[in-house]
Short mmCIF file of C-alpha atoms in Angstrom, two decimals:
data_model
loop_
_atom_site.label_atom_id
_atom_site.label_comp_id
_atom_site.label_asym_id
_atom_site.label_seq_id
_atom_site.Cartn_x
_atom_site.Cartn_y
_atom_site.Cartn_z
CA MET A 1 48.29 -44.64 -37.44
CA LYS A 2 45.47 -42.38 -38.35
CA ASP A 3 42.92 -45.04 -37.44
CA LEU A 4 44.43 -45.32 -33.99
CA GLU A 5 43.93 -41.57 -33.32
CA PHE A 6 40.36 -41.80 -34.55
CA ASN A 7 39.77 -44.70 -32.12
CA LYS A 8 41.20 -42.63 -29.24
CA LEU A 9 38.96 -39.70 -30.10
CA PHE A 10 35.89 -41.93 -30.42
CA ALA A 11 36.72 -43.68 -27.12
CA SER A 12 37.09 -40.30 -25.37
CA VAL A 13 33.69 -39.08 -26.59
CA LEU A 14 32.08 -42.41 -25.67
CA LEU A 15 33.67 -42.37 -22.19
CA PHE A 16 32.53 -38.78 -21.66
CA GLY A 17 28.93 -39.71 -22.59
CA ILE A 18 28.94 -42.76 -20.34
CA THR A 19 30.31 -40.66 -17.45
CA ILE A 20 27.56 -38.05 -17.85
CA LEU A 21 24.82 -40.70 -17.96
CA SER A 22 26.31 -42.50 -14.96
CA VAL A 23 26.49 -39.34 -12.85
CA SER A 24 22.91 -38.48 -13.81
CA ASN A 25 21.67 -41.94 -12.81
CA ILE A 26 23.60 -41.90 -9.53
CA VAL A 27 22.14 -38.49 -8.62
CA ASP A 28 18.62 -39.77 -9.40
CA ILE A 29 19.21 -42.80 -7.17
CA LEU A 30 20.60 -40.77 -4.23
CA TYR A 31 18.21 -37.82 -4.28
CA HIS A 32 14.50 -38.42 -4.59
CA PRO A 33 12.40 -35.31 -5.18
CA LYS A 34 9.13 -35.20 -3.29
CA GLU A 35 6.33 -36.36 -5.50
CA VAL A 36 3.31 -34.11 -5.61
CA ALA A 37 0.12 -36.09 -6.07
CA HIS A 38 -1.65 -33.11 -7.59
CA TYR A 39 -1.45 -29.36 -7.49
CA GLN A 40 -3.87 -27.45 -5.35
CA TYR A 41 -4.88 -23.85 -5.76
CA VAL A 42 -6.91 -22.07 -3.15
CA VAL A 43 -9.24 -19.61 -4.77
CA ALA A 44 -10.67 -17.01 -2.46
CA ASN A 45 -13.66 -14.98 -3.44
CA ALA A 46 -13.86 -11.24 -2.83
CA GLU A 47 -15.99 -11.70 0.29
CA THR A 48 -13.40 -13.98 1.87
CA LEU A 49 -10.57 -11.58 1.07
CA ASP A 50 -12.47 -8.60 2.47
CA SER A 51 -13.28 -10.43 5.68
CA GLN A 52 -9.63 -11.41 6.14
CA THR A 53 -7.82 -8.24 5.11
CA ASN A 54 -10.23 -5.36 5.55
CA LYS A 55 -11.62 -5.75 9.03
CA PHE A 56 -11.67 -1.99 9.58
CA ASP A 57 -14.89 -0.24 8.58
CA PRO A 58 -14.87 3.57 8.79
CA ALA A 59 -18.67 3.58 9.09
CA THR A 60 -18.50 1.82 12.47
CA VAL A 61 -15.89 4.08 14.08
CA ASP A 62 -16.72 5.32 17.56
CA MET A 63 -15.39 8.86 17.33
CA ALA A 64 -15.14 9.24 21.10
CA THR A 65 -12.61 6.41 21.41
CA PHE A 66 -10.96 6.38 17.97
CA PHE A 67 -8.41 9.05 18.85
CA LYS A 68 -7.84 7.89 22.45
CA ASP A 69 -4.47 6.26 21.72
CA ALA A 70 -3.48 8.50 18.81
CA ASN A 71 0.19 9.45 18.83
CA LEU A 72 1.11 12.86 17.46
CA GLU A 73 4.75 11.93 16.78
CA GLU A 74 3.74 8.79 14.87
CA GLY A 75 1.33 10.92 12.86
CA LYS A 76 4.13 13.32 12.01
CA LYS A 77 6.26 10.39 10.80
CA LEU A 78 3.37 9.09 8.69
CA SER A 79 2.92 12.51 7.11
CA LYS A 80 6.26 12.00 5.35
CA LYS A 81 4.36 9.77 2.92
CA CYS A 82 2.42 12.88 1.89
CA VAL A 83 5.27 15.36 1.31
CA ALA A 84 5.75 14.34 -2.31
CA CYS A 85 2.37 15.90 -3.11
CA HIS A 86 1.47 18.17 -0.16
CA THR A 87 2.99 20.86 2.04
CA PHE A 88 2.06 21.38 5.70
CA GLU A 89 3.32 24.87 6.54
CA LYS A 90 1.10 27.84 7.22
CA GLY A 91 0.92 29.75 3.94
CA GLY A 92 2.79 26.93 2.22
CA HIS A 93 2.59 26.49 -1.53
CA ASN A 94 0.54 23.86 -3.32
CA LYS A 95 2.25 20.97 -5.05
CA VAL A 96 0.45 18.23 -6.95
CA GLY A 97 -1.93 18.27 -3.99
CA PRO A 98 -3.08 21.26 -1.92
CA ASN A 99 -1.38 22.61 1.18
CA LEU A 100 -2.79 20.80 4.24
CA TRP A 101 -2.38 23.55 6.84
CA ASP A 102 -5.65 24.05 8.73
CA ILE A 103 -7.49 21.39 6.67
CA LEU A 104 -9.74 20.01 9.42
CA GLY A 105 -13.05 21.82 9.67
CA LYS A 106 -12.64 23.52 6.28
CA ASN A 107 -14.63 22.98 3.08
CA LYS A 108 -13.28 20.14 0.96
CA ALA A 109 -12.26 22.58 -1.78
CA HIS A 110 -11.29 25.30 0.70
CA LEU A 111 -8.49 26.82 -1.39
CA GLY A 112 -10.91 27.81 -4.16
CA ASP A 113 -9.14 29.00 -7.29
CA ALA A 114 -5.71 28.74 -5.63
CA PHE A 115 -5.73 25.00 -6.37
CA LYS A 116 -7.27 23.03 -9.22
CA TYR A 117 -9.30 20.36 -7.43
CA SER A 118 -10.60 17.28 -9.23
CA LYS A 119 -14.16 17.37 -10.46
CA ALA A 120 -14.90 14.41 -8.16
CA LEU A 121 -13.82 16.34 -5.05
CA LEU A 122 -15.74 19.44 -6.07
CA GLU A 123 -18.88 17.34 -6.53
CA LYS A 124 -18.35 15.59 -3.18
CA GLY A 125 -18.69 18.86 -1.28
CA GLY A 126 -18.94 19.12 2.50
CA THR A 127 -16.26 19.78 5.07
CA TRP A 128 -13.19 17.89 6.21
CA ASP A 129 -14.49 16.65 9.54
CA TYR A 130 -13.02 13.71 11.43
CA GLY A 131 -15.33 11.19 9.78
CA SER A 132 -14.57 12.28 6.22
CA MET A 133 -10.83 12.31 6.96
CA ILE A 134 -11.04 8.73 8.25
CA TYR A 135 -12.81 7.63 5.07
CA LEU A 136 -10.34 9.52 2.85
CA LEU A 137 -7.22 8.21 4.56
CA TYR A 138 -8.54 4.65 4.59
CA LYS A 139 -9.39 4.38 0.88
CA PRO A 140 -9.27 7.65 -1.05
CA SER A 141 -10.45 6.15 -4.35
CA SER A 142 -13.49 4.58 -2.67
CA TYR A 143 -14.41 7.72 -0.74
CA ILE A 144 -14.04 10.08 -3.70
CA LYS A 145 -14.53 8.08 -6.88
CA GLY A 146 -12.56 9.75 -9.65
CA THR A 147 -10.08 11.52 -7.38
CA LYS A 148 -6.71 12.50 -8.84
CA MET A 149 -5.01 11.47 -5.59
CA SER A 150 -2.80 8.45 -6.24
CA PHE A 151 -2.40 7.54 -2.55
CA ALA A 152 -3.71 4.00 -1.91
CA GLY A 153 -4.70 4.65 1.69
CA LEU A 154 -3.77 3.44 5.17
CA SER A 155 -5.07 0.04 6.24
CA ASN A 156 -4.15 0.37 9.91
CA PRO A 157 -6.79 2.33 11.89
CA GLN A 158 -4.15 3.43 14.41
CA ASP A 159 -2.10 4.99 11.60
CA ILE A 160 -5.20 6.86 10.42
CA ALA A 161 -5.85 8.16 13.94
CA ASN A 162 -2.20 9.18 14.34
CA LEU A 163 -2.14 11.07 11.04
CA ILE A 164 -5.42 12.88 11.70
CA MET A 165 -4.16 13.83 15.15
CA TYR A 166 -1.11 15.38 13.50
CA LEU A 167 -3.20 17.17 10.85
CA ARG A 168 -5.36 18.56 13.66
CA THR A 169 -2.33 20.35 15.13
CA LEU A 170 -1.67 22.15 11.85
CA SER A 171 -3.89 25.08 12.74
CA ASP A 172 -3.88 28.24 14.80
CA SER A 173 -7.14 27.04 16.37
CA PRO A 174 -7.39 23.22 16.15
CA VAL A 175 -10.81 21.63 15.77
CA PRO A 176 -11.89 20.05 19.09
CA LEU A 177 -11.67 16.28 19.31
CA PRO A 178 -14.99 14.42 19.11
CA GLU A 179 -16.53 13.46 22.44
#
């Protein structure tokens, strides 16, 4: 009697194994995966990537036309990316970054001792004119090497124009637009 139960158990295990193998073979017969002859990887060099992704060059900007289609409201929306580090109100406090009220036309470290600027910005010197703002907003780390600013930049020239147009309005006497 005991041998008969052992035979039943063995037959069940054997039938289960045969069923699994059969299902596997049937699936292989019905569904053929696409064969890949060989894998291909496209390797782009830095020059190719720059020509495809970074078509905007701040050095070639025509200041007279750059702000022609700038949208103040879009610039205000874009400025929300900055509120984690900057304030925009007249007399506003500094955060991680300085207050941006009346920034255009001022010295790059215009707040003096009221804000601890990075050494890189202090060495850069100059004023925040339209050209320097375009460079900064496009790629801050390229414009001021060693800056503490963690912002990666804006790749869309229209966004840059919109944001600068908004920053321009943050003043009692806005800097005239370039002609």
